mmCIF file of C-alpha atoms in Angstrom:
data_model
loop_
_atom_site.group_PDB
_atom_site.id
_atom_site.type_symbol
_atom_site.label_atom_id
_atom_site.label_comp_id
_atom_site.label_asym_id
_atom_site.label_seq_id
_atom_site.Cartn_x
_atom_site.Cartn_y
_atom_site.Cartn_z
ATOM 1 C CA ALA A 467 159.391 -7.710 51.143
ATOM 2 C CA ILE A 468 162.445 -9.666 50.890
ATOM 3 C CA MET A 469 165.712 -7.843 51.217
ATOM 4 C CA VAL A 470 168.099 -9.528 48.999
ATOM 5 C CA GLN A 471 171.562 -8.929 50.819
ATOM 6 C CA GLY A 472 173.796 -11.887 49.893
ATOM 7 C CA CYS A 473 176.449 -11.498 46.998
ATOM 8 C CA GLN A 474 177.964 -13.523 44.108
ATOM 9 C CA VAL A 475 181.912 -13.048 45.015
ATOM 10 C CA MET A 476 184.672 -12.856 42.312
ATOM 11 C CA THR A 477 188.224 -14.006 43.973
ATOM 12 C CA ALA A 478 191.273 -14.973 42.831
ATOM 13 C CA ILE A 479 192.653 -17.652 45.062
ATOM 14 C CA MET A 480 195.990 -19.437 44.740
ATOM 15 C CA LEU A 481 195.627 -23.568 44.351
ATOM 16 C CA CYS A 482 198.175 -24.380 41.626
ATOM 17 C CA ASN A 483 197.155 -21.262 39.736
ATOM 18 C CA PHE A 484 193.706 -21.026 39.364
ATOM 19 C CA VAL A 485 190.866 -18.889 40.058
ATOM 20 C CA ALA A 486 187.649 -19.221 41.824
ATOM 21 C CA HIS A 487 184.546 -17.454 42.367
ATOM 22 C CA ALA A 488 182.666 -17.210 45.974
ATOM 23 C CA VAL A 489 180.298 -15.793 48.116
ATOM 24 C CA ALA A 490 179.838 -15.893 51.551
ATOM 25 C CA PHE A 491 176.818 -14.579 54.219
ATOM 26 C CA ALA A 492 175.610 -15.293 57.184
ATOM 27 C CA PRO A 493 172.630 -16.941 58.234
ATOM 28 C CA SER A 494 170.683 -13.767 58.938
ATOM 29 C CA SER A 495 170.926 -12.937 55.013
ATOM 30 C CA LEU A 496 169.644 -13.510 51.977
ATOM 31 C CA LEU A 497 170.749 -14.801 48.420
ATOM 32 C CA ALA A 498 168.495 -15.385 45.587
ATOM 33 C CA SER A 499 168.466 -17.653 42.791
ATOM 34 C CA LYS A 500 171.378 -16.677 39.951
ATOM 35 C CA ALA A 501 168.242 -17.358 37.551
ATOM 36 C CA LEU A 502 166.528 -14.325 39.116
ATOM 37 C CA PHE A 503 168.577 -12.027 39.955
ATOM 38 C CA PRO A 504 172.334 -10.477 39.056
ATOM 39 C CA ALA A 505 174.901 -10.267 41.772
ATOM 40 C CA ALA A 506 177.480 -7.439 42.806
ATOM 41 C CA LYS A 507 180.976 -8.428 43.050
ATOM 42 C CA LEU A 508 182.812 -8.053 46.399
ATOM 43 C CA GLU A 509 186.632 -9.553 47.581
ATOM 44 C CA ALA A 510 186.554 -12.283 49.750
ATOM 45 C CA ARG A 511 190.099 -14.062 51.492
ATOM 46 C CA ALA A 512 192.211 -16.795 50.079
ATOM 47 C CA PRO A 513 192.002 -20.526 51.865
ATOM 48 C CA GLN A 514 194.837 -21.109 53.873
ATOM 49 C CA LEU A 515 195.650 -24.620 52.998
ATOM 50 C CA ARG A 516 197.515 -26.182 56.117
ATOM 51 C CA ASN A 517 201.354 -28.099 55.014
ATOM 52 C CA ARG A 518 201.070 -31.442 56.065
ATOM 53 C CA GLU A 519 204.844 -32.852 56.892
ATOM 54 C CA SER A 520 204.076 -35.677 54.020
ATOM 55 C CA MET A 521 205.123 -34.435 50.132
ATOM 56 C CA PHE A 522 201.628 -34.399 49.151
ATOM 57 C CA SER A 523 198.762 -31.888 50.915
ATOM 58 C CA LEU A 524 195.868 -33.956 49.714
ATOM 59 C CA ARG A 525 195.917 -37.418 49.692
ATOM 60 C CA MET A 526 196.576 -39.157 46.212
ATOM 61 C CA GLY A 527 193.817 -39.517 43.812
ATOM 62 C CA LEU A 528 195.644 -42.883 42.134
ATOM 63 C CA PHE A 529 195.443 -44.593 45.241
ATOM 64 C CA ASP A 530 191.354 -43.687 45.654
ATOM 65 C CA ALA A 531 191.284 -44.668 41.927
ATOM 66 C CA ILE A 532 192.798 -48.205 42.837
ATOM 67 C CA LYS A 533 190.362 -48.633 45.501
ATOM 68 C CA ASP A 534 186.975 -48.187 43.515
ATOM 69 C CA LEU A 535 188.123 -50.373 40.507
ATOM 70 C CA ALA A 536 188.371 -52.655 43.223
ATOM 71 C CA MET A 537 185.222 -52.398 45.039
ATOM 72 C CA PRO A 538 181.709 -52.534 43.344
ATOM 73 C CA THR A 539 180.034 -49.198 42.131
ATOM 74 C CA GLU A 540 177.589 -48.050 44.253
ATOM 75 C CA VAL A 541 173.516 -47.629 43.077
ATOM 76 C CA ALA A 542 170.801 -45.283 43.586
ATOM 77 C CA ASP A 543 168.996 -48.081 45.763
ATOM 78 C CA MET A 544 171.637 -48.765 48.225
ATOM 79 C CA PRO A 545 170.447 -48.038 51.899
ATOM 80 C CA ASN A 546 171.375 -43.927 52.175
ATOM 81 C CA ILE A 547 169.986 -43.588 55.940
ATOM 82 C CA ALA A 548 171.633 -40.516 57.743
ATOM 83 C CA PRO A 549 172.569 -41.759 61.720
ATOM 84 C CA ASN A 550 170.698 -40.964 64.850
ATOM 85 C CA VAL A 551 171.819 -37.898 66.833
ATOM 86 C CA PRO A 552 171.395 -37.120 70.333
ATOM 87 C CA ALA A 553 168.985 -34.032 71.041
ATOM 88 C CA ALA A 554 170.232 -30.701 71.537
ATOM 89 C CA ASP A 555 169.582 -27.903 73.911
ATOM 90 C CA GLY A 556 167.934 -26.188 71.202
ATOM 91 C CA PRO A 557 168.542 -25.884 67.396
ATOM 92 C CA LEU A 558 171.803 -24.924 65.697
ATOM 93 C CA SER A 559 172.866 -21.956 64.071
ATOM 94 C CA TRP A 560 174.732 -22.104 60.559
ATOM 95 C CA THR A 561 176.741 -20.042 58.064
ATOM 96 C CA CYS A 562 176.810 -20.504 54.464
ATOM 97 C CA GLY A 563 179.317 -19.882 51.575
ATOM 98 C CA MET A 564 179.396 -20.319 48.186
ATOM 99 C CA SER A 565 181.419 -20.844 44.827
ATOM 100 C CA GLU A 566 181.584 -21.172 41.229
ATOM 101 C CA VAL A 567 183.318 -21.476 37.979
ATOM 102 C CA ALA A 568 182.104 -22.269 34.541
ATOM 103 C CA ASP A 569 183.093 -24.619 31.908
ATOM 104 C CA PRO A 570 185.153 -22.118 29.509
ATOM 105 C CA ARG A 571 184.113 -23.970 26.635
ATOM 106 C CA HIS A 572 180.904 -22.402 27.204
ATOM 107 C CA PRO A 573 178.590 -19.927 29.546
ATOM 108 C CA MET A 574 177.479 -21.146 32.701
ATOM 109 C CA GLU A 575 175.159 -23.839 33.052
ATOM 110 C CA ASP A 576 174.622 -24.666 36.624
ATOM 111 C CA ALA A 577 172.179 -23.020 38.837
ATOM 112 C CA TRP A 578 171.785 -22.329 42.676
ATOM 113 C CA PHE A 579 169.912 -20.419 45.093
ATOM 114 C CA ALA A 580 170.654 -19.968 49.217
ATOM 115 C CA THR A 581 167.997 -18.135 51.450
ATOM 116 C CA GLU A 582 168.246 -17.911 55.153
ATOM 117 C CA ALA A 583 167.489 -21.823 55.316
ATOM 118 C CA ASP A 584 166.754 -23.114 51.780
ATOM 119 C CA TYR A 585 169.560 -24.332 49.086
ATOM 120 C CA GLY A 586 169.653 -25.844 45.988
ATOM 121 C CA VAL A 587 172.508 -26.608 42.906
ATOM 122 C CA PHE A 588 171.072 -27.262 39.439
ATOM 123 C CA ASP A 589 173.273 -29.338 36.790
ATOM 124 C CA GLY A 590 172.541 -27.897 33.075
ATOM 125 C CA VAL A 591 172.306 -31.684 31.480
ATOM 126 C CA SER A 592 175.363 -31.367 28.888
ATOM 127 C CA GLY A 593 173.761 -33.544 26.302
ATOM 128 C CA ALA A 594 170.098 -31.820 26.218
ATOM 129 C CA ALA A 595 168.827 -29.056 23.913
ATOM 130 C CA LYS A 596 169.053 -25.691 24.762
ATOM 131 C CA ALA A 597 166.744 -22.988 24.395
ATOM 132 C CA SER A 598 167.458 -20.598 21.687
ATOM 133 C CA PHE A 599 166.409 -17.781 24.031
ATOM 134 C CA GLY A 600 166.098 -17.034 27.606
ATOM 135 C CA ASP A 601 167.604 -19.062 30.579
ATOM 136 C CA VAL A 602 168.856 -22.399 29.747
ATOM 137 C CA TYR A 603 166.191 -25.083 31.811
ATOM 138 C CA SER A 604 168.310 -25.420 35.143
ATOM 139 C CA PHE A 605 168.367 -21.997 35.451
ATOM 140 C CA GLN A 606 164.655 -21.885 35.164
ATOM 141 C CA LEU A 607 164.124 -24.969 37.166
ATOM 142 C CA SER A 608 166.271 -23.418 39.638
ATOM 143 C CA GLY A 609 164.653 -20.287 39.935
ATOM 144 C CA ALA A 610 160.573 -21.985 39.817
ATOM 145 C CA THR A 611 162.149 -24.566 42.705
ATOM 146 C CA TYR A 612 163.486 -21.137 45.022
ATOM 147 C CA ALA A 613 159.927 -19.416 44.043
ATOM 148 C CA ASN A 614 157.637 -22.277 45.282
ATOM 149 C CA MET A 615 159.890 -22.887 48.671
ATOM 150 C CA VAL A 616 160.016 -18.939 49.435
ATOM 151 C CA LYS A 617 155.888 -18.892 48.668
ATOM 152 C CA GLN A 618 155.724 -22.081 50.987
ATOM 153 C CA ARG A 619 157.862 -20.185 53.904
ATOM 154 C CA SER A 620 155.687 -16.882 53.567
ATOM 155 C CA SER A 621 152.257 -19.204 53.208
ATOM 156 C CA SER A 622 152.775 -22.270 56.041
ATOM 157 C CA GLY A 623 156.360 -21.553 57.411
ATOM 158 C CA LYS A 624 157.277 -24.662 56.595
ATOM 159 C CA VAL A 625 159.182 -26.007 53.595
ATOM 160 C CA ASN A 626 158.597 -29.459 51.480
ATOM 161 C CA PRO A 627 161.167 -29.322 48.898
ATOM 162 C CA GLU A 628 159.980 -32.290 47.367
ATOM 163 C CA ALA A 629 156.782 -30.677 46.317
ATOM 164 C CA ALA A 630 158.520 -27.655 45.309
ATOM 165 C CA LEU A 631 160.565 -29.258 42.630
ATOM 166 C CA ASP A 632 157.587 -31.009 41.685
ATOM 167 C CA GLY A 633 155.600 -28.110 41.234
ATOM 168 C CA ALA A 634 158.735 -26.489 39.581
ATOM 169 C CA ALA A 635 159.306 -29.396 36.958
ATOM 170 C CA SER A 636 155.573 -29.335 36.496
ATOM 171 C CA ALA A 637 155.431 -25.724 35.307
ATOM 172 C CA LEU A 638 157.966 -26.186 32.786
ATOM 173 C CA ALA A 639 156.496 -28.860 31.301
ATOM 174 C CA ASP A 640 153.550 -27.167 31.044
ATOM 175 C CA VAL A 641 155.102 -24.295 28.821
ATOM 176 C CA GLN A 642 157.056 -26.604 27.017
ATOM 177 C CA SER A 643 160.592 -25.585 28.098
ATOM 178 C CA ILE A 644 163.469 -26.819 26.437
ATOM 179 C CA GLY A 645 166.375 -28.778 28.377
ATOM 180 C CA ALA A 646 166.805 -30.925 31.359
ATOM 181 C CA SER A 647 168.423 -30.845 34.493
ATOM 182 C CA THR A 648 169.694 -32.795 37.510
ATOM 183 C CA ALA A 649 168.405 -31.684 40.719
ATOM 184 C CA CYS A 650 168.904 -31.144 44.732
ATOM 185 C CA ALA A 651 167.429 -28.794 46.948
ATOM 186 C CA VAL A 652 167.335 -29.132 50.866
ATOM 187 C CA THR A 653 165.641 -27.162 54.061
ATOM 188 C CA VAL A 654 166.866 -26.778 57.093
ATOM 189 C CA ASP A 655 164.217 -27.419 59.657
ATOM 190 C CA THR A 656 164.936 -26.331 63.046
ATOM 191 C CA ALA A 657 161.149 -26.585 64.020
ATOM 192 C CA SER A 658 159.480 -29.640 63.235
ATOM 193 C CA GLN A 659 161.473 -31.684 65.568
ATOM 194 C CA PRO A 660 162.348 -29.911 69.156
ATOM 195 C CA GLY A 661 165.996 -30.235 70.145
ATOM 196 C CA TYR A 662 166.897 -31.260 66.645
ATOM 197 C CA THR A 663 168.129 -29.615 63.230
ATOM 198 C CA ILE A 664 167.487 -31.634 60.433
ATOM 199 C CA LEU A 665 168.599 -31.052 56.756
ATOM 200 C CA ASN A 666 165.485 -32.059 54.581
ATOM 201 C CA GLY A 667 165.277 -32.510 51.129
ATOM 202 C CA VAL A 668 165.756 -34.002 47.684
ATOM 203 C CA ASN A 669 168.288 -34.940 44.938
ATOM 204 C CA ILE A 670 167.925 -36.507 41.421
ATOM 205 C CA GLY A 671 170.901 -37.273 39.189
ATOM 206 C CA ASP A 672 174.581 -36.960 40.443
ATOM 207 C CA SER A 673 174.706 -33.695 42.146
ATOM 208 C CA GLY A 674 174.337 -33.959 45.599
ATOM 209 C CA VAL A 675 175.305 -34.048 49.600
ATOM 210 C CA LEU A 676 177.747 -34.781 51.565
ATOM 211 C CA VAL A 677 177.703 -34.395 55.140
ATOM 212 C CA LEU A 678 181.062 -34.377 56.765
ATOM 213 C CA ARG A 679 181.435 -34.477 61.006
ATOM 214 C CA GLN A 680 183.795 -34.692 63.250
ATOM 215 C CA ASP A 681 184.750 -38.231 64.589
ATOM 216 C CA PRO A 682 185.050 -38.091 68.590
ATOM 217 C CA ALA A 683 186.821 -41.043 68.880
ATOM 218 C CA THR A 684 189.907 -39.205 66.984
ATOM 219 C CA GLU A 685 192.199 -36.393 68.165
ATOM 220 C CA GLY A 686 192.704 -33.458 65.684
ATOM 221 C CA VAL A 687 189.590 -32.103 63.434
ATOM 222 C CA ARG A 688 189.813 -35.118 60.860
ATOM 223 C CA PRO A 689 186.150 -35.150 59.655
ATOM 224 C CA VAL A 690 184.183 -38.023 58.368
ATOM 225 C CA THR A 691 181.327 -38.869 55.933
ATOM 226 C CA ALA A 692 178.151 -38.873 57.762
ATOM 227 C CA TYR A 693 175.867 -39.079 55.126
ATOM 228 C CA LYS A 694 175.892 -39.085 51.267
ATOM 229 C CA THR A 695 173.570 -38.767 48.307
ATOM 230 C CA ILE A 696 174.305 -41.657 46.151
ATOM 231 C CA PRO A 697 174.330 -40.677 42.338
ATOM 232 C CA GLN A 698 171.463 -42.032 40.512
ATOM 233 C CA MET A 699 172.996 -43.264 36.939
ATOM 234 C CA HIS A 700 170.669 -44.982 34.038
ATOM 235 C CA TYR A 701 174.212 -45.464 33.078
ATOM 236 C CA PHE A 702 177.639 -44.028 32.783
ATOM 237 C CA ASN A 703 177.472 -40.375 31.741
ATOM 238 C CA CYS A 704 173.639 -40.286 31.674
ATOM 239 C CA PRO A 705 172.307 -39.243 35.367
ATOM 240 C CA PHE A 706 168.701 -39.186 36.245
ATOM 241 C CA GLN A 707 167.004 -35.692 35.276
ATOM 242 C CA LEU A 708 164.304 -33.271 34.816
ATOM 243 C CA GLY A 709 163.110 -31.607 31.648
ATOM 244 C CA GLY A 710 162.569 -32.367 27.674
ATOM 245 C CA SER A 711 162.022 -35.601 26.964
ATOM 246 C CA SER A 712 163.721 -37.452 30.008
ATOM 247 C CA PRO A 713 161.310 -40.378 31.560
ATOM 248 C CA ASP A 714 162.506 -39.171 35.258
ATOM 249 C CA SER A 715 160.031 -37.289 37.785
ATOM 250 C CA PRO A 716 160.742 -35.596 40.841
ATOM 251 C CA ASP A 717 159.076 -38.853 43.114
ATOM 252 C CA GLN A 718 162.146 -40.818 41.719
ATOM 253 C CA ALA A 719 164.630 -38.557 43.439
ATOM 254 C CA THR A 720 166.168 -39.672 46.687
ATOM 255 C CA LYS A 721 164.591 -38.246 50.058
ATOM 256 C CA ILE A 722 166.787 -36.593 52.270
ATOM 257 C CA ARG A 723 166.554 -36.101 55.963
ATOM 258 C CA VAL A 724 170.016 -35.987 58.021
ATOM 259 C CA PRO A 725 169.949 -34.800 61.691
ATOM 260 C CA LEU A 726 172.536 -32.382 62.148
ATOM 261 C CA VAL A 727 175.092 -31.626 65.407
ATOM 262 C CA SER A 728 177.380 -29.346 66.283
ATOM 263 C CA GLY A 729 180.367 -29.067 64.012
ATOM 264 C CA ASP A 730 178.541 -30.226 60.743
ATOM 265 C CA VAL A 731 179.925 -29.216 57.616
ATOM 266 C CA VAL A 732 177.363 -29.988 54.913
ATOM 267 C CA ILE A 733 178.492 -29.275 50.925
ATOM 268 C CA LEU A 734 175.617 -29.266 47.964
ATOM 269 C CA ALA A 735 177.753 -29.321 44.839
ATOM 270 C CA THR A 736 177.673 -30.128 41.375
ATOM 271 C CA ASP A 737 179.212 -33.416 39.338
ATOM 272 C CA GLY A 738 182.121 -30.811 38.465
ATOM 273 C CA LEU A 739 182.684 -31.405 41.999
ATOM 274 C CA PHE A 740 182.363 -35.191 42.305
ATOM 275 C CA ASP A 741 183.434 -36.287 39.390
ATOM 276 C CA ASN A 742 186.996 -34.725 40.123
ATOM 277 C CA VAL A 743 187.633 -35.290 43.248
ATOM 278 C CA TYR A 744 187.631 -37.988 45.497
ATOM 279 C CA GLU A 745 185.315 -38.122 48.834
ATOM 280 C CA SER A 746 189.027 -38.655 50.963
ATOM 281 C CA GLN A 747 190.441 -35.316 48.940
ATOM 282 C CA ILE A 748 187.588 -33.556 49.633
ATOM 283 C CA ILE A 749 187.608 -34.301 53.537
ATOM 284 C CA ASP A 750 191.292 -33.364 53.130
ATOM 285 C CA LEU A 751 190.569 -29.390 51.584
ATOM 286 C CA ILE A 752 187.582 -29.143 54.573
ATOM 287 C CA GLU A 753 190.202 -30.154 57.066
ATOM 288 C CA ALA A 754 192.710 -28.374 55.661
ATOM 289 C CA THR A 755 190.476 -25.228 55.721
ATOM 290 C CA TRP A 756 188.568 -26.135 59.252
ATOM 291 C CA GLY A 757 187.665 -23.410 61.384
ATOM 292 C CA GLN A 758 187.721 -20.727 58.268
ATOM 293 C CA ASP A 759 184.641 -19.024 56.591
ATOM 294 C CA PRO A 760 182.977 -21.532 54.651
ATOM 295 C CA ASN A 761 183.012 -19.230 51.647
ATOM 296 C CA VAL A 762 186.881 -20.247 51.803
ATOM 297 C CA GLN A 763 185.965 -23.765 52.122
ATOM 298 C CA ALA A 764 184.264 -23.434 49.121
ATOM 299 C CA GLN A 765 186.686 -21.937 47.220
ATOM 300 C CA ALA A 766 189.134 -24.634 48.278
ATOM 301 C CA LEU A 767 186.713 -27.315 46.646
ATOM 302 C CA VAL A 768 185.956 -25.503 43.676
ATOM 303 C CA ALA A 769 189.205 -24.325 43.188
ATOM 304 C CA TYR A 770 191.169 -28.078 43.828
ATOM 305 C CA ALA A 771 187.775 -29.185 40.895
ATOM 306 C CA ARG A 772 189.451 -26.760 38.216
ATOM 307 C CA GLN A 773 192.827 -27.828 38.916
ATOM 308 C CA ILE A 774 191.887 -31.682 38.683
ATOM 309 C CA GLN A 775 189.834 -31.002 35.608
ATOM 310 C CA GLU A 776 192.851 -29.608 33.427
ATOM 311 C CA ASP A 777 195.505 -32.094 34.382
ATOM 312 C CA PRO A 778 195.356 -34.114 31.406
ATOM 313 C CA GLN A 779 196.932 -37.203 33.124
ATOM 314 C CA VAL A 780 195.034 -37.891 36.387
ATOM 315 C CA MET A 781 192.300 -40.727 37.216
ATOM 316 C CA THR A 782 189.207 -39.105 38.662
ATOM 317 C CA PRO A 783 186.014 -40.335 39.889
ATOM 318 C CA TYR A 784 184.841 -40.397 36.379
ATOM 319 C CA GLY A 785 187.362 -41.800 34.919
ATOM 320 C CA VAL A 786 187.236 -44.818 37.235
ATOM 321 C CA GLU A 787 183.343 -45.183 36.527
ATOM 322 C CA ALA A 788 184.331 -44.653 32.506
ATOM 323 C CA GLN A 789 186.370 -48.201 33.149
ATOM 324 C CA GLN A 790 183.868 -50.008 35.271
ATOM 325 C CA SER A 791 181.680 -49.672 32.306
ATOM 326 C CA GLY A 792 184.070 -50.748 29.318
ATOM 327 C CA GLN A 793 185.235 -47.344 28.657
ATOM 328 C CA THR A 794 188.505 -45.579 28.749
ATOM 329 C CA PHE A 795 188.858 -41.782 30.146
ATOM 330 C CA VAL A 796 192.153 -40.437 31.600
ATOM 331 C CA GLY A 797 192.418 -36.825 32.749
ATOM 332 C CA GLY A 798 190.369 -34.304 34.566
ATOM 333 C CA LYS A 799 186.396 -34.144 32.946
ATOM 334 C CA LEU A 800 186.131 -30.269 32.123
ATOM 335 C CA ASP A 801 182.853 -29.065 33.487
ATOM 336 C CA ASP A 802 180.789 -26.033 34.906
ATOM 337 C CA THR A 803 181.256 -26.429 39.280
ATOM 338 C CA VAL A 804 179.486 -24.940 42.141
ATOM 339 C CA ALA A 805 179.123 -26.070 46.103
ATOM 340 C CA LEU A 806 177.603 -24.943 48.530
ATOM 341 C CA VAL A 807 179.287 -24.907 51.708
ATOM 342 C CA LEU A 808 177.068 -24.559 55.107
ATOM 343 C CA GLN A 809 178.923 -24.940 58.862
ATOM 344 C CA PHE A 810 176.507 -25.750 61.705
ATOM 345 C CA GLN A 811 177.513 -24.555 65.350
#
């Protein structure tokens, strides 16, 4: 039997008067998919943001917007390869934190799961049809993927996220489940290659993975991007997605393989984060909360994303993409937001 020990956490944190939701747990604990189990509510501490000497605690999005407008947009078929790392004496250990907030205009449509070594985030596509009863498609896809990964680990000791997602999507198609969702599912592998801890997984659509790593060539703890998934988009505001009448399928997903080192911070998040917060700002938030519980870092990311979502004047990554496609969009993009943060030691 599997003991469910992880908990969803309701916590009030102050980042420009916003409330975030979070959960933290150690690798020895297990948190089942929200699509499957209700969760208890506990208190968690708020993040302590470092005060900078400058007038801004985060780099201004305006400069990021100017940079992004001046450079071509990345596309899904660009190189997406993680750097090699030296072998370690043994497998890494890790802890995980989680935070989420719903779009206030409707019930939560972003789903997620987290176990000892398997993680996933799923973004219910807003334009897709919704079932009139039961869970929305993203919750069904999350729950079925989670169940497949648990079954794989139980039967063989190994997890194949691509096969788990493919099986989940096929099962839902067989019962004509209604809706659509992006999907990002990963597993931490410490056994297949001695001396290495490897993040394996798949991502389809505009949710994704960001791996931050300390740069040994610089002083302090400011991390740099070691790896990131590239959003898969048919066109502006239309990500690749599974379910419904979508032509997309799991075999089109980006294959993720990232050798990890001690100190790495891995972020899995839905587009509520990435559409509103620039990569440099995500790095700022992780640096500002460096060394704190991963739950605190997840809270900081989600809380700041919601602050931006409610700003009618800000220029966001979503706004930059709109301009690059010949459209106009000013202000934050209000959306469900989920972030999982894994810290490796």
